[in-house]
């Protein structure tokens, strides 16, 4: 399937694009057929292995989103991309090396929203959570978070504890995804601290073999319903700019204005 050209975007070490697809709004059956035409036979087979229609749609839109968005940065047809998971399960481009294409991407999804981060020559992690449909028992923090995080969470007023839990959770998920190692990294061996309401710092236990100063963080609320964190590797070029884009694959896109809630980069 050859698509008409769209405006080419320039991937840069100095910039991160985060593409937001609200897949509940993407319901046109003809558009879904066009998405399936972009996929490999294996990918098409996976769509209907999901039992619930919501999961089927999320999977289909995710695959189409990744293929069409990456083709905005390189002259590769959406049908030509090939992907493989690393040893920890993170999807990566398989038919072009990092040196050949330079692109880094990361995907996150929650009920109603898919987020895709794209940059160049910089490790990247993204996590998004739906705050209205997902509620957790705070005992999860006792089991998995660092003690300093658990202690701080206990001081937060009860009506704010769910939001504060997900502030920690999205930062933690974005970090382990940027590392490319997922939950093989124990969540209690690194922690986040809030020097003031709009700042965040990372602390890493020595046994993880990482330097906390290697990473930058940002947190956004694209809408009242969603919380999103971005983790990116620091480079000599300095902190990157970030742009949020709302997109319907094969249809159109628009910029999203969202204030940074917390960042490690100073406000």
Tab-separated table of C-alpha atoms in Angstrom:
chain	number	residue	atom	x	y	z
A	1	UNK	CA	0.000	0.000	0.000
A	2	UNK	CA	1.651	3.214	-1.200
A	3	UNK	CA	0.397	6.354	0.479
A	4	UNK	CA	0.501	9.898	-0.875
A	5	UNK	CA	3.357	11.903	0.615
A	6	UNK	CA	2.770	14.015	3.701
A	7	UNK	CA	4.950	16.742	5.134
A	8	UNK	CA	8.266	15.239	6.163
A	9	UNK	CA	9.320	15.884	9.747
A	10	UNK	CA	12.940	16.200	10.799
A	11	UNK	CA	13.903	14.053	13.755
A	12	UNK	CA	16.417	15.823	15.961
A	13	UNK	CA	18.553	15.127	19.021
A	14	UNK	CA	17.209	18.429	20.330
A	15	UNK	CA	13.518	17.542	20.083
A	16	UNK	CA	10.933	14.915	21.096
A	17	UNK	CA	7.521	14.507	19.462
A	18	UNK	CA	4.809	12.747	21.461
A	19	UNK	CA	1.901	11.600	19.270
A	20	UNK	CA	-1.457	11.084	20.996
A	21	UNK	CA	-4.134	8.902	19.389
A	22	UNK	CA	-7.515	8.801	21.172
A	23	UNK	CA	-8.534	5.485	19.694
A	24	UNK	CA	-12.131	5.493	20.990
A	25	UNK	CA	-12.716	8.362	18.538
A	26	UNK	CA	-11.339	6.352	15.596
A	27	UNK	CA	-14.362	4.237	14.696
A	28	UNK	CA	-14.713	4.412	10.889
A	29	UNK	CA	-14.749	0.807	9.522
A	30	UNK	CA	-13.231	1.949	6.222
A	31	UNK	CA	-10.355	3.595	8.072
A	32	UNK	CA	-9.847	0.388	10.046
A	33	UNK	CA	-9.603	-1.540	6.767
A	34	UNK	CA	-6.962	0.918	5.572
A	35	UNK	CA	-5.040	0.387	8.806
A	36	UNK	CA	-5.095	-3.397	8.337
A	37	UNK	CA	-3.678	-2.955	4.847
A	38	UNK	CA	-0.562	-1.398	6.393
A	39	UNK	CA	0.166	-4.381	8.636
A	40	UNK	CA	2.019	-7.610	8.075
A	41	UNK	CA	0.067	-10.857	7.894
A	42	UNK	CA	1.290	-11.723	11.379
A	43	UNK	CA	0.114	-8.382	12.793
A	44	UNK	CA	-3.311	-8.729	11.176
A	45	UNK	CA	-3.658	-12.163	12.745
A	46	UNK	CA	-2.974	-10.796	16.213
A	47	UNK	CA	-5.773	-8.197	16.151
A	48	UNK	CA	-8.619	-10.681	16.606
A	49	UNK	CA	-6.828	-12.763	19.193
A	50	UNK	CA	-7.891	-10.068	21.631
A	51	UNK	CA	-11.242	-10.967	23.185
A	52	UNK	CA	-12.614	-7.478	23.808
A	53	UNK	CA	-13.396	-5.064	20.935
A	54	UNK	CA	-11.697	-2.217	22.833
A	55	UNK	CA	-8.424	-4.173	22.917
A	56	UNK	CA	-8.774	-5.061	19.240
A	57	UNK	CA	-9.197	-1.412	18.275
A	58	UNK	CA	-6.337	-0.280	20.509
A	59	UNK	CA	-4.018	-2.855	18.943
A	60	UNK	CA	-5.000	-1.945	15.370
A	61	UNK	CA	-4.634	1.814	15.887
A	62	UNK	CA	-1.313	1.333	17.695
A	63	UNK	CA	0.203	-0.640	14.830
A	64	UNK	CA	-1.042	1.861	12.243
A	65	UNK	CA	0.125	4.792	14.365
A	66	UNK	CA	3.684	3.514	14.696
A	67	UNK	CA	4.006	2.726	10.985
A	68	UNK	CA	2.542	5.988	9.690
A	69	UNK	CA	4.346	8.212	12.191
A	70	UNK	CA	7.803	6.706	11.622
A	71	UNK	CA	7.296	7.203	7.890
A	72	UNK	CA	6.934	10.928	8.529
A	73	UNK	CA	10.612	11.040	9.523
A	74	UNK	CA	12.150	8.719	6.931
A	75	UNK	CA	11.355	7.886	3.302
A	76	UNK	CA	10.086	4.424	4.195
A	77	UNK	CA	6.575	3.308	3.272
A	78	UNK	CA	4.433	2.410	6.312
A	79	UNK	CA	4.073	-1.137	5.013
A	80	UNK	CA	7.860	-1.617	4.894
A	81	UNK	CA	8.702	-1.261	8.581
A	82	UNK	CA	9.670	-4.404	10.467
A	83	UNK	CA	9.825	-4.649	14.249
A	84	UNK	CA	11.201	-7.021	16.858
A	85	UNK	CA	11.184	-7.009	20.654
A	86	UNK	CA	14.435	-6.772	22.573
A	87	UNK	CA	15.164	-9.363	25.253
A	88	UNK	CA	12.987	-7.441	27.717
A	89	UNK	CA	10.029	-7.038	25.357
A	90	UNK	CA	10.523	-3.461	24.125
A	91	UNK	CA	9.575	-3.060	20.428
A	92	UNK	CA	12.410	-1.802	18.210
A	93	UNK	CA	12.973	-1.229	14.498
A	94	UNK	CA	14.332	-4.462	13.009
A	95	UNK	CA	14.984	-3.708	9.340
A	96	UNK	CA	17.155	-0.621	9.917
A	97	UNK	CA	19.887	-0.301	12.518
A	98	UNK	CA	19.946	2.594	14.981
A	99	UNK	CA	22.945	3.998	13.079
A	100	UNK	CA	21.083	3.780	9.759
A	101	UNK	CA	17.866	5.514	10.819
A	102	UNK	CA	18.817	7.236	14.074
A	103	UNK	CA	15.242	7.016	15.359
A	104	UNK	CA	14.235	6.104	18.886
A	105	UNK	CA	10.576	5.481	19.717
A	106	UNK	CA	8.516	4.266	22.632
A	107	UNK	CA	4.844	3.356	22.961
A	108	UNK	CA	2.435	3.474	25.872
A	109	UNK	CA	-1.301	2.922	25.989
A	110	UNK	CA	-4.115	3.091	28.490
A	111	UNK	CA	-7.861	2.932	28.116
A	112	UNK	CA	-8.783	5.397	25.368
A	113	UNK	CA	-5.306	6.745	24.560
A	114	UNK	CA	-2.117	5.644	22.816
A	115	UNK	CA	1.059	7.715	23.212
A	116	UNK	CA	4.038	7.352	20.866
A	117	UNK	CA	7.265	9.235	21.574
A	118	UNK	CA	9.822	9.769	18.788
A	119	UNK	CA	13.290	11.330	18.900
A	120	UNK	CA	16.753	10.773	17.478
A	121	UNK	CA	19.938	9.322	19.006
A	122	UNK	CA	18.468	9.485	22.515
A	123	UNK	CA	17.008	6.727	24.693
A	124	UNK	CA	13.345	7.420	25.365
A	125	UNK	CA	10.524	6.143	27.585
A	126	UNK	CA	6.867	7.194	27.719
A	127	UNK	CA	4.066	6.132	30.058
A	128	UNK	CA	0.427	7.249	30.073
A	129	UNK	CA	-2.359	6.316	32.499
A	130	UNK	CA	-6.119	6.886	32.520
A	131	UNK	CA	-6.892	8.350	35.957
A	132	UNK	CA	-10.655	7.898	35.684
A	133	UNK	CA	-10.844	4.231	34.767
A	134	UNK	CA	-7.876	2.890	36.686
A	135	UNK	CA	-7.823	2.853	40.468
A	136	UNK	CA	-5.224	0.976	42.511
A	137	UNK	CA	-4.979	-0.225	46.076
A	138	UNK	CA	-2.248	1.823	47.696
A	139	UNK	CA	-0.796	-1.386	49.087
A	140	UNK	CA	0.799	-1.737	45.643
A	141	UNK	CA	3.114	1.116	46.631
A	142	UNK	CA	4.009	-0.648	49.890
A	143	UNK	CA	5.025	-3.737	47.924
A	144	UNK	CA	6.891	-2.162	45.022
A	145	UNK	CA	7.878	1.471	45.648
A	146	UNK	CA	10.988	2.733	47.424
A	147	UNK	CA	10.502	3.439	51.131
A	148	UNK	CA	10.951	7.193	50.679
A	149	UNK	CA	8.109	7.187	48.127
A	150	UNK	CA	5.836	5.128	50.374
A	151	UNK	CA	6.537	7.464	53.303
A	152	UNK	CA	5.828	10.566	51.213
A	153	UNK	CA	2.638	9.061	49.781
A	154	UNK	CA	1.344	8.496	53.320
A	155	UNK	CA	1.585	12.252	54.021
A	156	UNK	CA	-0.624	13.195	51.060
A	157	UNK	CA	-4.313	13.934	51.785
A	158	UNK	CA	-6.456	10.875	51.002
A	159	UNK	CA	-8.313	12.610	48.184
A	160	UNK	CA	-4.956	13.224	46.434
A	161	UNK	CA	-3.306	9.846	47.052
A	162	UNK	CA	-4.488	8.179	43.829
A	163	UNK	CA	-3.145	11.071	41.743
A	164	UNK	CA	0.151	11.068	43.650
A	165	UNK	CA	0.454	7.298	43.224
A	166	UNK	CA	0.167	7.691	39.445
A	167	UNK	CA	2.648	10.562	39.450
A	168	UNK	CA	5.164	8.123	40.873
A	169	UNK	CA	3.969	5.257	38.682
A	170	UNK	CA	4.210	7.102	35.359
A	171	UNK	CA	7.684	8.421	36.180
A	172	UNK	CA	8.817	4.936	37.194
A	173	UNK	CA	7.389	3.303	34.089
A	174	UNK	CA	8.931	5.929	31.794
A	175	UNK	CA	12.359	5.324	33.379
A	176	UNK	CA	12.355	1.527	33.100
A	177	UNK	CA	11.080	1.818	29.522
A	178	UNK	CA	13.832	4.285	28.595
A	179	UNK	CA	16.338	1.822	30.044
A	180	UNK	CA	14.801	-0.798	27.738
A	181	UNK	CA	14.615	-3.305	30.581
A	182	UNK	CA	11.021	-3.048	31.796
A	183	UNK	CA	10.114	-4.664	35.089
A	184	UNK	CA	13.403	-6.536	35.254
A	185	UNK	CA	14.472	-3.348	37.081
A	186	UNK	CA	13.069	-3.534	40.647
A	187	UNK	CA	10.813	-0.534	41.231
A	188	UNK	CA	12.062	-0.167	44.795
A	189	UNK	CA	15.696	0.356	43.757
A	190	UNK	CA	15.111	3.842	42.366
A	191	UNK	CA	12.944	6.670	43.613
A	192	UNK	CA	11.535	10.045	42.679
A	193	UNK	CA	11.532	13.136	44.896
A	194	UNK	CA	9.649	16.407	44.560
A	195	UNK	CA	11.749	19.362	45.815
A	196	UNK	CA	8.714	21.525	45.067
A	197	UNK	CA	5.368	20.987	43.359
A	198	UNK	CA	6.730	21.376	39.796
A	199	UNK	CA	10.119	19.716	40.182
A	200	UNK	CA	11.222	16.075	40.197
A	201	UNK	CA	14.554	14.391	40.920
A	202	UNK	CA	15.623	10.770	40.432
A	203	UNK	CA	17.726	8.743	42.891
A	204	UNK	CA	19.158	5.363	41.837
A	205	UNK	CA	20.519	2.607	44.082
A	206	UNK	CA	24.166	1.678	43.301
A	207	UNK	CA	23.236	-1.917	42.410
A	208	UNK	CA	21.345	-0.700	39.320
A	209	UNK	CA	24.599	0.509	37.766
A	210	UNK	CA	23.094	3.731	36.467
A	211	UNK	CA	23.695	7.447	36.945
A	212	UNK	CA	20.571	9.442	37.843
A	213	UNK	CA	22.004	12.532	36.144
A	214	UNK	CA	21.832	10.655	32.822
A	215	UNK	CA	18.051	11.177	32.615
A	216	UNK	CA	15.576	14.017	32.153
A	217	UNK	CA	11.874	13.844	33.049
A	218	UNK	CA	8.657	15.667	32.209
A	219	UNK	CA	5.065	15.079	33.250
A	220	UNK	CA	1.925	16.278	31.458
A	221	UNK	CA	-1.839	16.051	31.682
A	222	UNK	CA	-2.913	16.023	27.998
A	223	UNK	CA	-6.529	16.138	29.241
A	224	UNK	CA	-8.026	15.960	32.739
A	225	UNK	CA	-8.455	12.212	32.229
A	226	UNK	CA	-4.825	11.304	31.502
A	227	UNK	CA	-1.407	11.614	33.130
A	228	UNK	CA	1.737	11.108	31.069
A	229	UNK	CA	5.457	11.014	31.878
A	230	UNK	CA	8.399	11.230	29.485
A	231	UNK	CA	11.944	10.116	30.290
A	232	UNK	CA	14.787	10.941	27.920
A	233	UNK	CA	18.515	10.402	27.984
A	234	UNK	CA	20.509	13.581	28.524
A	235	UNK	CA	22.899	14.458	25.709
A	236	UNK	CA	25.615	17.051	25.194
A	237	UNK	CA	23.142	19.082	23.122
A	238	UNK	CA	21.205	19.889	26.289
A	239	UNK	CA	17.578	19.317	27.247
A	240	UNK	CA	15.310	18.718	24.240
A	241	UNK	CA	12.118	20.555	23.451
A	242	UNK	CA	8.910	18.488	23.500
A	243	UNK	CA	5.856	18.853	21.269
A	244	UNK	CA	2.556	17.019	21.790
A	245	UNK	CA	0.496	16.159	18.699
A	246	UNK	CA	-3.042	14.741	18.575
A	247	UNK	CA	-3.300	12.448	15.556
A	248	UNK	CA	-5.697	10.213	13.670
A	249	UNK	CA	-3.470	8.007	11.484
A	250	UNK	CA	-4.028	8.548	7.735
A	251	UNK	CA	-6.398	11.451	8.473
A	252	UNK	CA	-4.750	14.385	10.212
A	253	UNK	CA	-3.091	15.888	13.248
A	254	UNK	CA	-3.020	19.006	15.386
A	255	UNK	CA	-0.777	20.456	18.046
A	256	UNK	CA	-1.695	20.026	21.711
A	257	UNK	CA	-1.070	22.686	24.328
A	258	UNK	CA	-0.336	21.094	27.680
A	259	UNK	CA	1.541	22.634	30.590
A	260	UNK	CA	4.467	20.731	32.053
A	261	UNK	CA	3.323	19.671	35.520
A	262	UNK	CA	6.696	18.486	36.789
A	263	UNK	CA	10.169	18.349	35.272
A	264	UNK	CA	13.751	17.670	36.236
A	265	UNK	CA	14.933	20.478	33.976
A	266	UNK	CA	14.162	23.428	36.214
A	267	UNK	CA	11.209	25.795	36.142
